[in-house]
Coordinates of C-alpha atoms in Angstrom, one line a residue:
M1 CA -16.0 -21.0 -0.7
D2 CA -19.8 -21.0 -0.6
G3 CA -21.1 -17.6 -1.7
A4 CA -24.4 -18.2 0.1
L5 CA -22.6 -18.4 3.4
L6 CA -20.9 -15.1 2.7
N7 CA -24.3 -13.6 2.0
V8 CA -25.5 -14.9 5.3
M9 CA -22.5 -13.3 7.1
D10 CA -23.2 -10.0 5.3
R11 CA -26.8 -10.0 6.8
L12 CA -25.7 -10.6 10.5
A13 CA -25.2 -6.9 11.3
G14 CA -28.1 -5.4 13.0
R15 CA -30.0 -8.6 13.7
R16 CA -31.8 -8.5 17.1
V17 CA -31.7 -11.4 19.6
L18 CA -33.8 -11.7 22.8
L19 CA -31.6 -13.8 25.1
V20 CA -33.1 -15.4 28.2
G21 CA -31.3 -17.6 30.6
D22 CA -28.8 -18.1 33.4
F23 CA -26.3 -15.2 33.5
M24 CA -23.1 -16.0 35.4
L25 CA -19.7 -14.5 36.2
D26 CA -16.6 -16.5 35.6
R27 CA -13.7 -15.4 37.8
Y28 CA -10.1 -16.6 37.0
V29 CA -7.3 -16.4 39.5
F30 CA -4.0 -17.2 37.8
G31 CA -1.0 -18.0 40.0
D32 CA 2.5 -19.6 39.7
A33 CA 2.4 -23.0 41.3
E34 CA 6.0 -23.2 42.5
R35 CA 5.7 -25.2 45.7
I36 CA 3.5 -27.5 47.9
S37 CA 2.0 -26.1 51.0
P38 CA 3.7 -27.1 54.3
E39 CA 0.2 -27.2 55.9
A40 CA -1.3 -29.8 53.5
P41 CA -0.3 -31.7 50.3
V42 CA -1.8 -29.0 48.0
P43 CA -0.2 -26.6 45.5
V44 CA 0.3 -23.0 46.6
L45 CA -0.6 -20.4 44.0
R46 CA 1.2 -17.1 44.1
V47 CA -1.4 -14.8 42.4
V48 CA -0.1 -13.1 39.2
E49 CA -3.4 -12.1 37.5
R50 CA -7.1 -12.0 38.1
Q51 CA -9.8 -11.9 35.3
D52 CA -13.6 -11.5 35.3
R53 CA -15.4 -13.0 32.3
L54 CA -19.0 -13.5 31.4
G55 CA -20.3 -17.1 31.6
G56 CA -23.5 -18.9 30.9
A57 CA -26.0 -16.8 29.0
G58 CA -23.6 -13.9 29.4
F59 CA -21.0 -15.6 27.2
V60 CA -23.7 -16.3 24.6
A61 CA -24.5 -12.6 24.6
L62 CA -20.8 -11.7 23.9
N63 CA -20.8 -14.2 21.0
V64 CA -23.9 -12.6 19.6
L65 CA -22.4 -9.2 19.8
A66 CA -19.1 -10.4 18.3
L67 CA -21.0 -11.6 15.3
G68 CA -22.4 -8.0 14.7
A69 CA -25.9 -8.5 16.1
H70 CA -27.8 -6.8 19.0
V71 CA -28.8 -8.6 22.1
T72 CA -31.4 -7.9 24.8
C73 CA -30.6 -9.8 28.0
V74 CA -33.3 -11.1 30.4
G75 CA -32.4 -12.9 33.6
L76 CA -31.7 -12.6 37.3
V77 CA -28.7 -11.4 39.3
G78 CA -28.3 -11.5 43.1
G79 CA -28.8 -8.5 45.4
A80 CA -31.1 -6.9 47.9
D81 CA -33.7 -4.2 48.0
G82 CA -33.5 -3.9 44.2
F83 CA -29.8 -3.3 44.1
P84 CA -27.5 -5.9 42.6
D85 CA -24.7 -7.5 44.6
A86 CA -21.0 -6.9 43.6
F87 CA -20.9 -9.8 41.1
G88 CA -24.3 -8.8 39.7
R89 CA -23.0 -5.3 39.1
R90 CA -19.9 -6.8 37.4
I91 CA -22.0 -8.8 35.0
R92 CA -24.1 -5.8 34.1
E93 CA -20.9 -3.7 33.7
L94 CA -19.2 -6.2 31.4
L95 CA -22.3 -6.7 29.2
S96 CA -23.0 -2.9 29.0
E97 CA -19.4 -2.2 28.0
S98 CA -19.8 -4.8 25.2
G99 CA -23.0 -3.1 23.9
A100 CA -25.7 -5.4 25.3
D101 CA -29.1 -4.1 26.6
V102 CA -29.1 -5.1 30.3
D103 CA -32.4 -3.5 31.4
G104 CA -33.9 -7.0 31.6
L105 CA -31.3 -8.2 34.1
L106 CA -33.4 -8.0 37.2
V107 CA -32.4 -8.2 40.9
A108 CA -33.9 -11.4 42.4
G109 CA -36.2 -10.8 45.4
D110 CA -35.5 -14.2 47.0
A111 CA -32.0 -13.6 48.4
R112 CA -30.2 -15.7 45.8
P113 CA -26.6 -14.7 45.0
T114 CA -25.4 -13.9 41.5
I115 CA -24.1 -17.2 40.0
T116 CA -20.3 -17.0 40.2
K117 CA -17.7 -19.6 39.3
T118 CA -14.2 -18.9 40.6
R119 CA -11.4 -20.9 38.9
L120 CA -8.0 -21.2 40.4
V121 CA -5.5 -21.8 37.6
G122 CA -1.9 -22.8 38.2
L123 CA 0.9 -21.8 35.9
A124 CA 4.0 -24.0 35.5
E125 CA 7.1 -22.1 34.5
H126 CA 4.8 -19.1 34.1
R127 CA 3.0 -20.4 31.1
H128 CA 1.5 -23.9 31.2
R129 CA -2.1 -23.3 32.5
Q130 CA -3.9 -26.0 34.5
Q131 CA -7.1 -25.5 36.4
V132 CA -6.6 -26.6 40.0
L133 CA -10.0 -25.9 41.6
R134 CA -13.4 -24.3 40.9
I135 CA -15.6 -22.6 43.5
D136 CA -19.3 -22.1 42.8
D137 CA -21.6 -19.5 44.4
E138 CA -25.1 -20.3 43.5
V139 CA -28.6 -21.2 44.6
V140 CA -30.5 -23.5 42.2
R141 CA -34.3 -23.1 42.3
P142 CA -37.1 -21.6 40.2
P143 CA -37.6 -17.9 40.6
A144 CA -40.2 -16.6 43.1
A145 CA -43.6 -16.0 41.6
E146 CA -43.1 -12.2 41.5
D147 CA -39.7 -12.5 39.9
G148 CA -41.0 -14.9 37.3
A149 CA -43.8 -12.5 36.4
R150 CA -41.3 -9.7 36.0
L151 CA -39.1 -11.8 33.7
L152 CA -42.1 -12.7 31.5
E153 CA -43.1 -9.0 31.3
R154 CA -39.7 -8.0 30.1
C155 CA -39.9 -10.7 27.4
R156 CA -43.3 -9.5 26.2
A157 CA -42.0 -5.9 26.0
A158 CA -38.9 -6.9 24.0
I159 CA -40.2 -9.6 21.7
S160 CA -41.8 -7.3 19.2
T161 CA -38.5 -5.7 18.2
C162 CA -36.4 -9.0 18.1
D163 CA -35.8 -11.3 15.2
V164 CA -35.3 -14.5 17.2
V165 CA -35.6 -15.7 20.8
C166 CA -32.7 -17.6 22.4
L167 CA -33.0 -19.7 25.6
E168 CA -29.7 -20.6 27.3
D169 CA -30.6 -23.0 30.0
Y170 CA -27.9 -24.1 32.5
G171 CA -30.5 -25.6 34.8
K172 CA -29.9 -23.0 37.5
G173 CA -33.6 -22.2 37.8
V174 CA -34.4 -19.0 35.8
L175 CA -35.9 -21.0 32.9
S176 CA -38.4 -22.9 35.1
D177 CA -40.9 -25.2 33.4
E178 CA -43.6 -22.5 33.4
I179 CA -41.4 -19.6 32.3
C180 CA -39.8 -21.6 29.5
A181 CA -43.1 -22.9 28.2
Q182 CA -44.7 -19.4 28.3
I183 CA -41.7 -17.8 26.4
I184 CA -41.9 -20.4 23.7
R185 CA -45.7 -19.9 23.3
L186 CA -45.1 -16.1 23.2
A187 CA -42.5 -16.4 20.5
S188 CA -44.7 -18.8 18.5
S189 CA -47.7 -16.5 18.7
T190 CA -45.6 -13.6 17.3
G191 CA -43.9 -15.6 14.6
K192 CA -40.5 -15.5 16.1
P193 CA -38.3 -18.6 16.0
T194 CA -36.9 -20.0 19.3
V195 CA -33.5 -21.6 19.6
V196 CA -32.8 -23.6 22.8
D197 CA -29.6 -24.9 24.4
P198 CA -31.1 -27.4 26.8
A199 CA -30.1 -28.2 30.3
R200 CA -29.9 -31.7 31.8
V201 CA -33.5 -31.5 33.1
T202 CA -36.8 -32.8 31.8
W203 CA -37.2 -31.6 28.3
D204 CA -41.0 -31.4 28.1
K205 CA -40.7 -27.7 28.9
Y206 CA -39.0 -27.1 25.5
R207 CA -42.0 -28.5 23.6
G208 CA -42.8 -26.4 20.5
A209 CA -39.4 -24.6 20.2
S210 CA -38.0 -24.1 16.7
V211 CA -34.5 -25.5 17.2
M212 CA -32.6 -27.2 19.9
T213 CA -28.8 -27.6 20.0
P214 CA -27.8 -30.4 22.4
N215 CA -24.5 -32.2 22.3
R216 CA -24.5 -36.0 22.2
A217 CA -24.4 -36.4 26.0
E218 CA -27.3 -34.0 26.4
L219 CA -29.2 -35.8 23.7
E220 CA -28.8 -39.1 25.5
H221 CA -30.0 -37.4 28.7
G222 CA -33.1 -36.2 26.8
L223 CA -33.7 -39.7 25.4
G224 CA -33.1 -41.3 28.8
R225 CA -30.7 -43.9 27.2
R226 CA -27.5 -44.4 25.4
V227 CA -27.5 -44.6 21.6
D228 CA -24.9 -45.9 19.2
E229 CA -23.9 -44.4 15.8
T230 CA -26.3 -46.4 13.8
E231 CA -29.4 -45.4 15.7
L232 CA -28.4 -41.8 16.4
P233 CA -30.4 -40.2 13.5
A234 CA -33.5 -42.2 14.1
A235 CA -33.4 -41.5 17.9
A236 CA -32.9 -37.8 17.4
G237 CA -35.7 -37.7 14.9
D238 CA -38.1 -39.5 17.3
L239 CA -37.2 -37.0 20.0
A240 CA -37.7 -34.0 17.7
R241 CA -41.2 -35.3 16.8
R242 CA -42.1 -36.0 20.4
L243 CA -41.2 -32.4 21.4
S244 CA -42.8 -30.9 18.2
L245 CA -39.5 -29.3 17.2
A246 CA -38.9 -27.9 13.7
A247 CA -35.2 -29.1 13.9
L248 CA -32.7 -30.7 16.2
I249 CA -29.0 -29.9 15.8
V250 CA -26.8 -32.4 17.6
T251 CA -23.2 -31.3 18.0
L252 CA -20.8 -34.3 17.9
G253 CA -17.4 -32.8 18.7
R254 CA -14.7 -33.9 16.2
D255 CA -17.5 -35.7 14.2
G256 CA -19.2 -32.5 13.4
A257 CA -23.0 -32.1 13.7
L258 CA -26.2 -33.9 12.9
L259 CA -29.2 -32.0 11.6
V260 CA -32.6 -33.7 12.0
R261 CA -35.5 -31.6 10.7
D262 CA -39.2 -32.0 10.3
G263 CA -40.0 -33.6 6.9
G264 CA -36.3 -33.9 5.9
E265 CA -33.7 -36.6 5.8
P266 CA -31.1 -36.5 8.6
R267 CA -27.8 -34.9 7.4
R268 CA -24.3 -34.9 8.9
F269 CA -22.0 -32.0 8.6
P270 CA -18.2 -32.6 9.0
V271 CA -16.0 -30.2 10.9
R272 CA -12.5 -29.1 10.0
P273 CA -10.0 -31.1 12.2
R274 CA -8.0 -28.9 14.6
A275 CA -6.1 -29.2 17.9
V276 CA -8.5 -29.0 20.9
Y277 CA -7.1 -26.7 23.6
D278 CA -10.2 -26.3 25.8
N279 CA -13.8 -27.4 25.2
T280 CA -15.2 -24.6 27.5
G281 CA -17.7 -22.4 25.7
A282 CA -18.0 -24.4 22.5
G283 CA -21.7 -25.1 23.0
D284 CA -22.4 -21.4 23.6
A285 CA -20.5 -20.4 20.5
V286 CA -22.6 -22.9 18.5
L287 CA -25.8 -21.6 20.0
A288 CA -25.0 -18.0 19.3
M289 CA -23.9 -18.6 15.7
T290 CA -27.0 -20.7 15.0
T291 CA -29.3 -18.1 16.6
V292 CA -27.8 -15.1 14.7
A293 CA -27.7 -17.0 11.4
L294 CA -31.4 -17.9 11.7
A295 CA -32.2 -14.3 12.6
A296 CA -30.4 -13.4 9.3
A297 CA -32.8 -15.8 7.4
A298 CA -30.2 -18.5 6.8
S299 CA -31.4 -22.0 6.0
L300 CA -30.9 -24.6 8.7
E301 CA -28.1 -26.2 6.7
Q302 CA -26.3 -22.9 6.4
A303 CA -26.7 -22.2 10.1
V304 CA -25.2 -25.6 11.0
E305 CA -22.2 -25.1 8.7
L306 CA -21.5 -21.7 10.3
A307 CA -22.1 -23.1 13.8
N308 CA -19.6 -25.9 13.1
M309 CA -17.0 -23.3 12.3
A310 CA -17.7 -21.3 15.4
G311 CA -17.6 -24.4 17.7
G312 CA -14.3 -25.5 16.1
L313 CA -12.7 -22.1 16.6
E314 CA -13.9 -22.0 20.3
V315 CA -12.2 -25.3 21.3
S316 CA -8.9 -24.0 20.0
K317 CA -8.8 -21.2 22.7
F318 CA -8.3 -21.3 26.4
G319 CA -11.4 -20.5 28.4
C320 CA -14.4 -18.6 27.0
V321 CA -13.3 -16.3 24.2
P322 CA -16.1 -14.9 21.9
I323 CA -15.9 -15.9 18.2
T324 CA -16.0 -12.9 16.0
R325 CA -17.6 -12.3 12.6
N326 CA -14.1 -11.7 11.1
E327 CA -12.9 -15.1 12.4
I328 CA -15.8 -16.9 10.6
L329 CA -15.1 -14.9 7.5
H330 CA -11.4 -15.9 7.7
E331 CA -12.4 -19.6 7.9
L332 CA -14.6 -19.2 4.8
H333 CA -11.8 -17.5 2.9
Q334 CA -9.3 -20.1 4.1
A335 CA -11.6 -22.9 2.8
R336 CA -11.7 -21.1 -0.6
E337 CA -7.9 -20.7 -0.8
A338 CA -7.1 -24.2 0.4
G339 CA -7.4 -25.4 -3.2
A340 CA -5.6 -22.4 -4.6
G341 CA -2.2 -23.2 -3.1
K342 CA -0.2 -21.8 -0.2
L343 CA 1.5 -18.8 -1.8
R344 CA 0.5 -15.6 0.0
R345 CA 1.2 -11.9 -0.5
L346 CA 2.6 -10.4 2.7
P347 CA -0.5 -8.4 3.7
E348 CA -2.7 -11.5 3.3
L349 CA -0.2 -13.6 5.2
L350 CA -0.1 -11.3 8.2
A351 CA -3.9 -11.1 8.4
E352 CA -4.1 -14.9 8.5
L353 CA -1.3 -15.2 11.0
Q354 CA -3.1 -12.8 13.3
A355 CA -6.2 -14.9 13.3
R356 CA -4.3 -18.1 13.9
R357 CA -2.3 -16.6 16.7
A358 CA -5.5 -15.5 18.3
R359 CA -6.4 -19.2 18.5
G360 CA -3.2 -20.0 20.3
E361 CA -1.2 -21.3 17.4
T362 CA 2.6 -21.1 17.2
V363 CA 4.2 -19.6 14.1
V364 CA 7.5 -21.1 12.8
F365 CA 9.5 -19.4 10.1
T366 CA 12.4 -20.4 7.9
N367 CA 13.7 -19.1 4.6
G368 CA 15.9 -19.9 1.7
C369 CA 16.3 -20.0 -2.1
F370 CA 15.3 -23.6 -2.5
D371 CA 16.7 -23.5 -6.0
L372 CA 16.9 -27.2 -6.6
L373 CA 14.7 -29.1 -4.1
H374 CA 16.6 -32.0 -2.5
P375 CA 16.3 -34.3 0.5
G376 CA 18.2 -31.8 2.7
H377 CA 15.5 -29.2 2.1
V378 CA 12.7 -31.6 2.9
D379 CA 14.4 -32.7 6.1
L380 CA 14.9 -29.0 7.2
L381 CA 11.2 -28.1 6.5
E382 CA 9.9 -31.2 8.3
R383 CA 12.1 -30.4 11.4
A384 CA 11.0 -26.8 11.3
R385 CA 7.3 -27.7 11.1
A386 CA 7.7 -29.9 14.2
E387 CA 8.6 -26.8 16.2
G388 CA 5.1 -25.3 16.1
S389 CA 1.6 -25.5 14.7
L390 CA 2.3 -23.9 11.3
L391 CA 5.3 -23.2 9.1
V392 CA 5.8 -20.1 7.0
V393 CA 8.6 -20.3 4.4
G394 CA 10.2 -17.1 3.1
L395 CA 11.3 -17.7 -0.4
N396 CA 14.0 -15.5 -2.1
S397 CA 12.6 -14.1 -5.4
D398 CA 14.6 -14.3 -8.5
A399 CA 15.9 -10.8 -8.0
S400 CA 16.9 -11.6 -4.4
V401 CA 18.8 -14.7 -5.5
R402 CA 20.7 -12.8 -8.2
A403 CA 21.6 -10.1 -5.6
Q404 CA 23.4 -12.7 -3.6
N405 CA 25.9 -13.4 -6.4
K406 CA 25.5 -17.1 -6.3
G407 CA 26.5 -17.3 -10.0
G408 CA 25.4 -16.3 -13.4
D409 CA 23.1 -19.3 -13.8
R410 CA 21.3 -18.9 -10.5
P411 CA 18.5 -19.3 -9.9
V412 CA 18.2 -22.4 -11.9
R413 CA 14.4 -22.4 -11.5
R414 CA 12.1 -19.4 -11.7
E415 CA 10.5 -18.2 -8.5
Q416 CA 7.0 -19.4 -9.4
H417 CA 8.3 -22.9 -10.0
R418 CA 10.3 -22.9 -6.8
A419 CA 7.3 -21.7 -4.8
R420 CA 5.1 -24.3 -6.3
M421 CA 7.4 -27.1 -5.4
I422 CA 7.9 -25.9 -1.8
A423 CA 4.1 -25.4 -1.4
A424 CA 3.5 -29.0 -2.4
L425 CA 5.2 -30.3 0.7
A426 CA 2.9 -31.3 3.6
A427 CA 5.2 -29.7 6.1
V428 CA 4.7 -26.2 4.6
D429 CA 1.6 -24.1 5.4
Y430 CA 2.5 -20.8 3.7
V431 CA 5.0 -19.5 1.2
V432 CA 5.8 -15.8 0.8
L433 CA 8.3 -14.3 -1.6
F434 CA 10.7 -11.5 -0.7
D435 CA 12.8 -9.3 -2.9
E436 CA 15.4 -8.0 -0.5
P437 CA 18.9 -9.6 -0.4
S438 CA 18.4 -10.0 3.4
V439 CA 15.4 -11.7 5.1
L440 CA 15.6 -9.4 8.1
S441 CA 12.7 -7.2 7.1
L442 CA 10.5 -10.2 6.5
V443 CA 11.4 -11.7 9.9
H444 CA 10.3 -8.4 11.5
S445 CA 7.0 -8.5 9.6
V446 CA 6.1 -12.1 10.3
A447 CA 7.4 -11.9 14.0
P448 CA 7.7 -15.7 14.3
D449 CA 7.5 -17.5 17.6
V450 CA 10.2 -19.8 16.4
L451 CA 12.9 -19.0 13.8
V452 CA 14.5 -22.0 12.2
K453 CA 17.7 -22.1 10.0
G454 CA 19.6 -25.1 8.7
G455 CA 23.4 -25.1 9.0
D456 CA 26.4 -25.8 11.2
Y457 CA 26.7 -22.3 12.8
G458 CA 25.4 -21.0 16.1
P459 CA 22.0 -19.5 16.8
E460 CA 23.7 -16.1 17.3
A461 CA 24.6 -16.0 13.6
V462 CA 21.0 -16.5 12.3
I463 CA 19.7 -13.3 10.6
G464 CA 16.9 -11.9 12.8
G465 CA 17.7 -14.3 15.6
D466 CA 18.6 -11.6 18.2
W467 CA 15.3 -9.7 17.4
V468 CA 13.2 -12.9 17.7
R469 CA 14.7 -13.7 21.1
S470 CA 14.1 -10.1 22.3
K471 CA 10.4 -10.6 21.6
G472 CA 10.3 -13.8 23.6
G473 CA 10.7 -16.2 20.7
R474 CA 13.2 -19.1 20.0
V475 CA 15.9 -19.7 17.5
V476 CA 16.6 -23.2 16.3
V477 CA 19.5 -24.3 14.1
T478 CA 19.0 -27.7 12.6
P479 CA 21.8 -29.8 11.2
M480 CA 21.9 -30.2 7.4
L481 CA 21.9 -33.7 5.9
E482 CA 25.3 -34.7 4.7
D483 CA 26.1 -34.6 1.0
F484 CA 23.0 -32.6 0.2
S485 CA 23.1 -28.9 -0.8
T486 CA 22.1 -27.0 -3.8
T487 CA 25.8 -26.4 -4.7
S488 CA 26.6 -30.1 -4.5
E489 CA 23.6 -31.0 -6.5
L490 CA 24.6 -28.5 -9.2
D491 CA 28.1 -29.9 -9.1
R492 CA 26.8 -33.4 -9.7
I493 CA 24.7 -32.3 -12.6
R494 CA 27.5 -30.3 -14.2
A495 CA 29.9 -33.3 -13.7
A496 CA 27.4 -35.7 -15.3
S497 CA 26.9 -33.3 -18.2
R498 CA 30.7 -33.0 -18.9
K499 CA 31.1 -36.7 -18.7
G500 CA 28.3 -37.3 -21.1

């Protein structure tokens, strides 16, 4: 684990960000899609839940706050006579509850509505989520002259107390050419860096910003042409020089990120492979992490490494869910421990499982003595791993094996040797030792989504099975490979020894 990145994370708390951009409300209507309408060939959603979430610059604000920094929000909401409309009030309410400064969220004077996106999400069998339709309420145009002047005045008042300026441009009009250029000049004159997430508009208005964070498609829009892998670094460098940027960070999805900086060689940063559940919000998470890291005096390279982690975590979640400082710390610690083996003490294991469950992963658990590792064990563990996204193996300690009266010579191998062999298998993610004769207490602690046991008995006989099912989990009994068991292996060894 890079100690320098940990030092950056320690400095995030208390950093101050001035965030200007398009603040939106994301509304989710979840419903069971159980039938087709008799009026038209469309699914009927029976509403089971409604959620309001912050979108656009609002989601960036939540990410900034989740990283431990402060954020001052400047933008427009809809309304009339100086009073926000219902959706504008909801945005202010959600931001205020999270700790953001919302005095800069002004009511537009030109009769525009608060930007709102309503998503209808169907549930199959009450759990498989699929977006069916999105409804947008918005008016896309630059602010009226008076509103633009008010926005700039709010920025001038806040910039002296901030560490960095962040522009989240969704192309909805708030960051017009003139407003955007003036904010960048203001930040430059006060020595504050400016980080920009660009919209698919003409990019000349971002000239002179410190850092831009486009994805590949946005970069190609800014260039006005497609680019292949071989010319990507040179093309990004040309664009950065044309716009007088200190650096350009191009996010490349599963290929990580490309950093192009003034006076430096282009550098690629790989990202940890993970299952992609939903790309929504990944760019905002990258922008927030980059912004707060630079506010904490991180180098550009350190900011990109941390932003890669934030973007990777975001795509493993459904919808826009802020990435917290603790989640980034967990990733850093996990990177450190990857080379130290998979054996965990129970408190450490539970903390890691909590973080991975928050990303939507499915925890599978099985247990055993695994005294003499044989093909039957390997088959069981591979079958168990296939039931979810990670496998925890509960391993009987030496004392636990002896308490089961398996024989005076059991265990044959000591617990540390058994743990090492189990952890060496690709199917296994974590190994945790337990001392009790029964695994029930460990099952309650781990609370697996899937409990797996090998054998020829019914699921009702699996220790902890009833409890797992009562919590909504599953119990799976896998058949054992014929002619393979620890007892039979020991019998073969003993027979061979007598014969010799």
